[in-house]
XYZ file of C-alpha atoms in Angstrom:
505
model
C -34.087 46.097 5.382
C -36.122 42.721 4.232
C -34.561 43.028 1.011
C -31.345 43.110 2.276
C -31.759 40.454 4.514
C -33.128 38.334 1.589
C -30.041 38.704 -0.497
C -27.596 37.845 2.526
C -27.554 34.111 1.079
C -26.647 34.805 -2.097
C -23.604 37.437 -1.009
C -22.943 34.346 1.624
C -22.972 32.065 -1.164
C -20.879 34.326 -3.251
C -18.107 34.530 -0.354
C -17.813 30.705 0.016
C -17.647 30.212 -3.974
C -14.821 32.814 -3.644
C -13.161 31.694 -0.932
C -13.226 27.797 -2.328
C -11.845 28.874 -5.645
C -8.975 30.340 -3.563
C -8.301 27.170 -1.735
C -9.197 24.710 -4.661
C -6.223 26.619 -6.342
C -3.634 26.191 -2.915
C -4.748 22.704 -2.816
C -4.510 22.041 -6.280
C -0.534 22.953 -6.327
C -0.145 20.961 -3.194
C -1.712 18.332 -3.942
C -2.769 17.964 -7.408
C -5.718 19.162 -9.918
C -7.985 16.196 -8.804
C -7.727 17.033 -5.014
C -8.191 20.820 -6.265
C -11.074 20.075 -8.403
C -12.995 18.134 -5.893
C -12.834 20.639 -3.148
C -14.387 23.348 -5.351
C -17.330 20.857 -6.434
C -17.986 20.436 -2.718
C -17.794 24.196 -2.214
C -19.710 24.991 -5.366
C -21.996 22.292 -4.171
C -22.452 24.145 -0.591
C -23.201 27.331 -2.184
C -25.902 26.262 -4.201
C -27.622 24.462 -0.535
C -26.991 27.582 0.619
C -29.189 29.857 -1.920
C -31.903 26.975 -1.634
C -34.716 27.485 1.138
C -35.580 23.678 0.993
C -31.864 22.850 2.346
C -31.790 25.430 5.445
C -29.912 22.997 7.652
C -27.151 21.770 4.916
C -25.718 26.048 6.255
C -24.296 24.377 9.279
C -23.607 21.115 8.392
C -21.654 21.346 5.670
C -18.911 23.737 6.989
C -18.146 20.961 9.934
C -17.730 18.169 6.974
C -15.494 20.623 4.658
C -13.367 21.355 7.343
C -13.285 17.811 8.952
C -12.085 17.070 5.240
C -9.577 19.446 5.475
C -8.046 19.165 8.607
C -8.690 15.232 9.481
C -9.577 13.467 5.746
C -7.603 14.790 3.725
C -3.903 14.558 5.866
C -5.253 10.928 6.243
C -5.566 10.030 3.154
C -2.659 11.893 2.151
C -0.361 10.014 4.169
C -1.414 6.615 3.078
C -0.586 7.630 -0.350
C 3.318 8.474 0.944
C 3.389 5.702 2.553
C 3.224 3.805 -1.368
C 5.808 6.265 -2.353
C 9.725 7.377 -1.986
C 8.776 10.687 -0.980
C 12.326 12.011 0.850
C 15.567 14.035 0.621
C 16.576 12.479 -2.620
C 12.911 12.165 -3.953
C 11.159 15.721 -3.411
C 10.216 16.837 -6.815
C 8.221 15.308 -9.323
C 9.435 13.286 -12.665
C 7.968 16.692 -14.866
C 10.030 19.160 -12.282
C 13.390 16.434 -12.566
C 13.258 16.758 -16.551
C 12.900 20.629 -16.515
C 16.068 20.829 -14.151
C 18.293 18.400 -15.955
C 17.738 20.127 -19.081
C 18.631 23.175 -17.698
C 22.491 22.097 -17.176
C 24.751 22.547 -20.178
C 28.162 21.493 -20.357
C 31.594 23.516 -22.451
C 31.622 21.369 -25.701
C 35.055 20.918 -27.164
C 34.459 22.963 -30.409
C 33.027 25.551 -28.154
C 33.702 29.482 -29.547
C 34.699 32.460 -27.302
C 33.285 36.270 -27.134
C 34.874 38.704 -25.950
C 32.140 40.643 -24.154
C 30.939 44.414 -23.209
C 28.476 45.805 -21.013
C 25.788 48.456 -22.137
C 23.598 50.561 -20.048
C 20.853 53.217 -20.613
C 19.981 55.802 -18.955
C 17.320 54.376 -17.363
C 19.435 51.389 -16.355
C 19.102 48.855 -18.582
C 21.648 46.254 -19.480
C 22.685 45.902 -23.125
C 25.417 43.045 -23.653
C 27.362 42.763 -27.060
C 30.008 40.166 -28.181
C 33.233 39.523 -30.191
C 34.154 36.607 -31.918
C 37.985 35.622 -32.787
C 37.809 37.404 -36.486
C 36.510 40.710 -34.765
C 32.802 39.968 -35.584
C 30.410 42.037 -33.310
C 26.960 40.384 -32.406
C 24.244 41.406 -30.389
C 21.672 38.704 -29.140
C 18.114 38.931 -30.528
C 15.415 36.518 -30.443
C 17.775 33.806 -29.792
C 20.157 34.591 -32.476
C 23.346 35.940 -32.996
C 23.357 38.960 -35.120
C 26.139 40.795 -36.376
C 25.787 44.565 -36.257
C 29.551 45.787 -36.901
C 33.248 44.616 -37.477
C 36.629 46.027 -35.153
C 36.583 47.434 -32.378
C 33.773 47.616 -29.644
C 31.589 50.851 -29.997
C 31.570 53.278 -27.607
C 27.511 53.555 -27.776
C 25.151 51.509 -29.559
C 21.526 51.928 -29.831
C 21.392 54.529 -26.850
C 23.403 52.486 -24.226
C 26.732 53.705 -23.681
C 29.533 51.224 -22.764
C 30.630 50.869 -18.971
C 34.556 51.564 -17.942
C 36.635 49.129 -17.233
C 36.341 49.875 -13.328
C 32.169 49.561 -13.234
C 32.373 46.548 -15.555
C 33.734 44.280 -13.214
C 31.171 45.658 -10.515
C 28.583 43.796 -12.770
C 29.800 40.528 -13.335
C 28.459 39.219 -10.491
C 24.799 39.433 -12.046
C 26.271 37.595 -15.101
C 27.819 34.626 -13.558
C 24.674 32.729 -13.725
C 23.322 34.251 -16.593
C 22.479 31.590 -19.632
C 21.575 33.295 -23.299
C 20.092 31.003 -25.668
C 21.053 31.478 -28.969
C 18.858 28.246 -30.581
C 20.143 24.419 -31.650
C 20.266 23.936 -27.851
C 23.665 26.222 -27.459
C 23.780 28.953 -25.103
C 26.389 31.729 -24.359
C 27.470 31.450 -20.238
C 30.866 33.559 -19.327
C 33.599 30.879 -19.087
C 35.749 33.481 -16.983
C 36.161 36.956 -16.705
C 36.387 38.714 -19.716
C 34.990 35.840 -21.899
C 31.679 34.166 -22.805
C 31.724 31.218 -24.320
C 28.935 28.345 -25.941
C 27.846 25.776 -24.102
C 25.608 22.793 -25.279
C 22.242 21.254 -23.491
C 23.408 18.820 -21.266
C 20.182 16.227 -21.348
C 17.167 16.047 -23.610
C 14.116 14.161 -22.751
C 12.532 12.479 -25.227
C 8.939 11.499 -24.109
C 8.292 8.654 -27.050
C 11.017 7.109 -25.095
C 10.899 7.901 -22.062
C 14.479 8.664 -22.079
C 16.814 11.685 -21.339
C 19.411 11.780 -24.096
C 23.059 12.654 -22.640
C 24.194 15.022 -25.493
C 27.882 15.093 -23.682
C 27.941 11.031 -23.497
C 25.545 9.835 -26.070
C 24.043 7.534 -23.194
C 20.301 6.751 -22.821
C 19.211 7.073 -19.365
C 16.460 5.052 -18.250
C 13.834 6.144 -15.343
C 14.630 3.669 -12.258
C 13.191 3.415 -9.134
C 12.556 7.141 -8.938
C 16.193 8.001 -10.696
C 17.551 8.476 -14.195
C 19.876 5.919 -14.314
C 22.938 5.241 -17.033
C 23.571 2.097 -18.867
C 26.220 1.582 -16.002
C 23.588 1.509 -12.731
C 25.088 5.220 -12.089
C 22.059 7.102 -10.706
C 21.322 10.838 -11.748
C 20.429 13.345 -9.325
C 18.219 14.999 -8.041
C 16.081 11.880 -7.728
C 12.056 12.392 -8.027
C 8.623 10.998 -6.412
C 7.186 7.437 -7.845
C 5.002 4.735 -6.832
C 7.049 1.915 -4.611
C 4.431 -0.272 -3.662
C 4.408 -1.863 -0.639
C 8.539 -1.641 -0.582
C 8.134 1.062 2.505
C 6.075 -1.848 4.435
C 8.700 -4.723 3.245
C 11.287 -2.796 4.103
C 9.897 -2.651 8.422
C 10.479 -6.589 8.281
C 13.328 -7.137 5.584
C 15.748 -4.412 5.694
C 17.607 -4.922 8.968
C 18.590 -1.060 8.975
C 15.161 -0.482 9.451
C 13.654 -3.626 11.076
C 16.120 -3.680 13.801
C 15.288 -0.486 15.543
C 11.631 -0.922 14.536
C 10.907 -4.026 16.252
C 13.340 -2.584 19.492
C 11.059 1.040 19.238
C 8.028 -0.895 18.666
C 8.684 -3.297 21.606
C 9.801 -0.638 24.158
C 6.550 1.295 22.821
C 3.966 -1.228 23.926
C 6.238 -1.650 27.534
C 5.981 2.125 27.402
C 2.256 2.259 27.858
C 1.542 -0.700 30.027
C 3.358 -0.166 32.740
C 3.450 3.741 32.748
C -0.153 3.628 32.048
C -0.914 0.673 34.932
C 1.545 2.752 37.779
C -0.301 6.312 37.096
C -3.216 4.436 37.749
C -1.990 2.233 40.587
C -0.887 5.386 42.098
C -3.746 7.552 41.369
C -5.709 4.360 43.169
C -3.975 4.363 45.894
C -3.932 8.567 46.352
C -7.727 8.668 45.957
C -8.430 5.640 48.852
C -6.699 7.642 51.156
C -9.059 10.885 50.148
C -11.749 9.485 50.171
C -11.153 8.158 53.837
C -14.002 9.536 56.123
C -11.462 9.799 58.610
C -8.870 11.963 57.254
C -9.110 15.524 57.992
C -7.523 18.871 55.273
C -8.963 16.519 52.806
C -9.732 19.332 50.383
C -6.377 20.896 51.091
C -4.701 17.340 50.609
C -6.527 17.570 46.992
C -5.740 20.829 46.205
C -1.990 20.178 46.572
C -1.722 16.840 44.831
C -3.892 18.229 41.968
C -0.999 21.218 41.097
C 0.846 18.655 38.455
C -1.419 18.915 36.818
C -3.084 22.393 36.332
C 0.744 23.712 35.454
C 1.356 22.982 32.110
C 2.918 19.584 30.845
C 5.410 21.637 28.546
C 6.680 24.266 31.312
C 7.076 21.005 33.748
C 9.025 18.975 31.726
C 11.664 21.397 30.779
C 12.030 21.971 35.072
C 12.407 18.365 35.037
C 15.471 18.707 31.939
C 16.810 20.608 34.577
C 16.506 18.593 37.609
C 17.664 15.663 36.496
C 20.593 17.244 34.959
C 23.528 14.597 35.638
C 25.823 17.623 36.380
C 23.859 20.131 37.823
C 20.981 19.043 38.889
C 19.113 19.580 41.794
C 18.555 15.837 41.737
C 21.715 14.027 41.800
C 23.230 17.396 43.704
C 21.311 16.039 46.659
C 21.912 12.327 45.674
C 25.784 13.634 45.609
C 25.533 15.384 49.082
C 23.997 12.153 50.510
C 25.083 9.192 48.957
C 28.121 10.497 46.580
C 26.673 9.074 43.458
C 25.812 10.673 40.264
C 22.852 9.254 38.449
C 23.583 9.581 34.607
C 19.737 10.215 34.044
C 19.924 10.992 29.882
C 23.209 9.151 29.255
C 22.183 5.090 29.742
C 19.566 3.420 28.959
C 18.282 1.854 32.179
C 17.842 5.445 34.500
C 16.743 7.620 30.834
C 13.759 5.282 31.117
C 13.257 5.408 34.460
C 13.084 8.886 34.243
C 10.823 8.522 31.802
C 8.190 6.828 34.259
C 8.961 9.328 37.083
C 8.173 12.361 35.240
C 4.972 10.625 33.501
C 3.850 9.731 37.157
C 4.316 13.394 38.046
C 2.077 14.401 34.733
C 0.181 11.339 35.177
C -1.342 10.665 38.275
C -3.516 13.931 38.801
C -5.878 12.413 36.184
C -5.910 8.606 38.002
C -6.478 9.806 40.743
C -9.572 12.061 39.938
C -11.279 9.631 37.932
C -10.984 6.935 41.204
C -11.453 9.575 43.263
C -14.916 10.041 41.060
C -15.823 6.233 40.310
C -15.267 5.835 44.500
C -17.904 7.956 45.731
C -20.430 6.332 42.916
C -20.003 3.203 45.213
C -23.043 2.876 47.316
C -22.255 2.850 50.818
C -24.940 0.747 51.822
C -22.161 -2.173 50.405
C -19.699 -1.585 52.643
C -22.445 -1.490 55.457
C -23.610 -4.820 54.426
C -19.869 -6.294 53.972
C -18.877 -5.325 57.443
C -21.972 -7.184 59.062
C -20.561 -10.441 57.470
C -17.647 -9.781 58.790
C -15.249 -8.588 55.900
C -11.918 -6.871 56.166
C -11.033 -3.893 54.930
C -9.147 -5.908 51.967
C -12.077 -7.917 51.329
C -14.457 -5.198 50.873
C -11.496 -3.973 48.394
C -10.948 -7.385 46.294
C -14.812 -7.865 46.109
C -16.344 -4.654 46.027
C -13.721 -1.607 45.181
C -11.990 -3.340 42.308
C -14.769 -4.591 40.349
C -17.003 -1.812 40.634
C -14.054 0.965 40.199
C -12.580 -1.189 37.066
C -16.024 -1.370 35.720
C -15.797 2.458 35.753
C -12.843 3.517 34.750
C -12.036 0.704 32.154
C -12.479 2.691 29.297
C -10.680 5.638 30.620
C -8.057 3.295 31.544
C -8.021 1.793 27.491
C -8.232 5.496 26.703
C -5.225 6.371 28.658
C -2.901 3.653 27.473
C -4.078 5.294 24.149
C -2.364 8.388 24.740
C 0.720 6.877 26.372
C 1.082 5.003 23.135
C 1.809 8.126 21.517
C 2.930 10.280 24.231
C 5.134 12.462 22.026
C 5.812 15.152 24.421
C 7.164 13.554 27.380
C 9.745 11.677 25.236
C 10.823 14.309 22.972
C 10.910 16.936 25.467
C 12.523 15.198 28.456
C 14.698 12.532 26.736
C 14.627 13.323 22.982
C 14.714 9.673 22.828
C 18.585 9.162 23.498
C 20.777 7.460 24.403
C 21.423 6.546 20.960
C 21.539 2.744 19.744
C 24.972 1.837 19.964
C 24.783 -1.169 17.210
C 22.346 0.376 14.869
C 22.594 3.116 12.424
C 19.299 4.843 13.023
C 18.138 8.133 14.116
C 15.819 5.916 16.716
C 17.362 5.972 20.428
C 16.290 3.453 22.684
C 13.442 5.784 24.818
C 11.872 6.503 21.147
C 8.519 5.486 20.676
C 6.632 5.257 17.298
C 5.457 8.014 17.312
C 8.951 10.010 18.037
C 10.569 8.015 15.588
C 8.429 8.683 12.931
C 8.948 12.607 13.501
C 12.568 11.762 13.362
C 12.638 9.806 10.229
C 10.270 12.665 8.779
C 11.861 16.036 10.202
C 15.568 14.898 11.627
C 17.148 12.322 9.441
C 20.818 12.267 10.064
C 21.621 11.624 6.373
C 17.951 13.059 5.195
C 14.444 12.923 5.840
C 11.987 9.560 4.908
C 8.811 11.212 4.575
C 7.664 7.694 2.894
C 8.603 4.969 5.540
C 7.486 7.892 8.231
C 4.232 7.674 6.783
C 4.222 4.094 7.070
C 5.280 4.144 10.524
C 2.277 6.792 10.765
C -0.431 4.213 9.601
C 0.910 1.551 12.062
C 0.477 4.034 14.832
C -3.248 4.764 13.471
C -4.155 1.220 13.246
C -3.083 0.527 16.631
C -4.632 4.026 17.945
C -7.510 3.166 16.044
C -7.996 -0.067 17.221
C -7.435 0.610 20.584
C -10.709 3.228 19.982
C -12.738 0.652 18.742
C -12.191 -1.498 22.080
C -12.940 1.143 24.380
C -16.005 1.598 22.857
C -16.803 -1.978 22.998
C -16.257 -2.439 26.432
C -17.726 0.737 27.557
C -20.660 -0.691 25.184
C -21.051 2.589 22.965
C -22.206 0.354 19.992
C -25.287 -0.943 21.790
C -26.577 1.937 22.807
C -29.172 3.880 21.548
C -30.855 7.012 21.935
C -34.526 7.682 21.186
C -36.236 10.994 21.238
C -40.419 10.752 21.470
């Protein structure tokens, strides 16, 4: 049993080698043979801690770091480097994977030569195709040649594959449609129509001295441009592919005005997004927990129990009731606003009431939390203040300006920087209860005006109206990071994370 137990590192080791020469290889496709090759050396590197006795410890820490690289690091790093490229619907393959599918296309020269044609099959099933020329000359196709193996007529069986009827030919067209024979120089036999094949020519060469592809039907060089091949006329070739832009997906935020425009408006209605829905949960939750903790009031705990319900249901499940209860049509919401007032609310088709639905249904989600954390930071206070206020004769507002406030803000501060946080990129309550329409009437842009950054960038990535922007996305994605980031960095300022420290005797 001891031996066994001493070999379990190296048959651990031998499982993590295996499994990271899997994964070097998935990554190494997606991402390239340096990002491949550096996750095995860390693997590799792991297993050999592993089989050591000196480096015990390294067992557990180095699975958290590989994974935080693979999960956190590496989609981080990732995206800056779309950010610096075109990466989108024009630009998804690379400049290698461009070339190979250009020179695939061939064109009908006009010297071209017909075959007639006949289909062959064994008895095992195998396709056998032989040609006719326009003198009668019979060729089979073999190692990229034409070869002639008889004059006349077709024969009836050749090389033990007998020749289909007329009635099961046709049946097997279909799998020659697409079919392209080489036959060397370039030229390749593709059926021009039914009963003919006929030689087509390459369509573009690439010729990497150059740099070029070579238009063999034009004569034209075409130059690599801005992720296109591009004629001597500006005409661009697709499919485009992936190249290095620079910082044009940055420049193009502030100097593009199809992109600047409903940045700046997204961007602006962003930041009013989180202020104010992050200062009236908390306003709310404020005032929700003064009145709980009130000595005075009596069900408190049932009081709690019922205002805490928003949220223990889930905030996906509540926000697809509230797609249905503020329905313009039939809604339970303006059915009652109808029955009362006769007025129809037009919650998700202007502007105005799509945003103030926004900041209803956020309060609903929101104000659970507030009001816990007050509730929390509230019976912290020592009551011995209070005791002391009232002997000098302070209202209940004073003791609330100069006692409540500043102690409770001192609190909940950084859960307060924290929230804003997560209202900055609050991605489910806008997609799911607005989808950020109404559109924007004067700008062509998948944004709508309840988008947020964080929306629009899933937009620009995943629902382009005329294709996705995985680059500019990605720059709208670093933006959000810096700001989110940022915004980290302060909270733990103010909550004074950085000077603390933590000593163990």
């Amino acid at each position: 049993m001891s031996f066994f137990i001493s070999f379990l590192p190296i048959i651990y080791a031998g499982i993590v080698v295996v499994i990271g020469i899997f994964f070097s290889y998935i990554l190494s496709m997606i991402a390239g043979f340096i990002w491949g090759l550096i996750f095995f050396l860390a693997t590799f590197l792991f297993a050999l801690l592993i089989v050591n006795p000196k480096t015990y410890p390294w067992k557990y820490i180095v699975p958290a770091f590989l994974l935080m690289f693979m999960f956190m690091i590496y989609p981080i790093i990732y995206t800056i480097q779309i950010a610096f490229t075109n990466y989108g619907t024009e630009h998804i393959l690379t400049k290698t994977q461009v070339i190979e599918q250009l020179e695939k296309e061939t064109f009908l020269p006009e010297n071209t030569q017909n075959f007639k044609y006949e289909i062959y099959k064994s008895k095992i099933g195998d396709i056998l195709l032989l040609f006719k020329d326009e003198n009668n000359n019979i060729y089979k196709v073999e190692d990229k040649k034409l070869i002639k193996i008889a004059e006349g007529d077709f024969p009836s069986e050749y090389a033990g594959y007998k020749m289909l009827p007329q009635t099961q030919k046709y049946s097997e067209i279909s799998k020659l449609q697409n079919l392209k024979i080489e036959i060397g120089n370039g030229i390749f036999l593709q059926m021009s129509d039914l009963n003919n094949f006929s030689t087509y020519k390459q369509r573009y060469k690439y010729i990497p001295e150059e740099d070029v592809l070579i238009d063999n039907l034009t004569g034209e060089k075409l130059v690599p441009q801005n992720g296109f091949f591009v004629r001597p006329n500006g005409q661009e070739i697709l499919p485009g592919f992936v190249t290095y832009v620079g910082l044009e997906n940055f420049l193009r935020l502030f100097k593009d005005e199809r992109v600047s425009k409903p940045f700046v408006r997204v961007f602006t209605w962003n930041v009013l997004w989180a202020t104010l829905t992050t200062f009236i949960n908390f306003a709310f939750g404020l005032f929700l927990a003064l009145l709980m903790n009130d000595k005075n009031l009596k069900f408190k705990g049932i009081y709690r129990t019922l205002l805490i319900i928003p949220w223990a249901i889930p905030s996906f499940i509540s926000l697809l009731i509230w797609v249905g209860l503020l329905n313009t049509e039939v809604g339970v919401v303006n059915r009652i606003l109808s029955s009362l007032f006769g007025v129809k609310i037009p919650w998700f088709l202007e502007t105005k009431w799509a945003r103030l639905a926004l900041f209803i249904v956020n309060l609903w989600l929101g104000y659970p939390y507030a009001m816990t954390v007050c509730l929390g930071s509230l019976q912290s206070i020592p009551e011995e203040l209070y005791e002391a206020a009232k002997v000098d004769g302070a209202s209940y507002f004073q003791q609330l300006k100069n006692i409540t406030l500043p102690l409770l803000l001192t609190a909940i501060g950084p859960l307060i920087v924290g929230t804003f946080a997560f209202n900055f990129n609050n991605f489910n309550v806008i997609y799911l209860l607005t989808g950020g329409k109404p559109p924007m009437a004067d700008v062509s842009s998948v944004a709508g005006t309840t988008d947020i950054l964080i929306s629009y960038t899933y937009k620009l990535a995943f629902e382009g109206g005329r294709g996705q922007d995985y680059g500019l996305a990605a720059t709208i994605s670093i933006i959000v990071f810096i700001i989110v980031a940022s915004l980290s960095l302060f909270n733990f300022w103010i909550s004074g994370m950085f000077k603390r420290e933590v000593r163990y005797e």
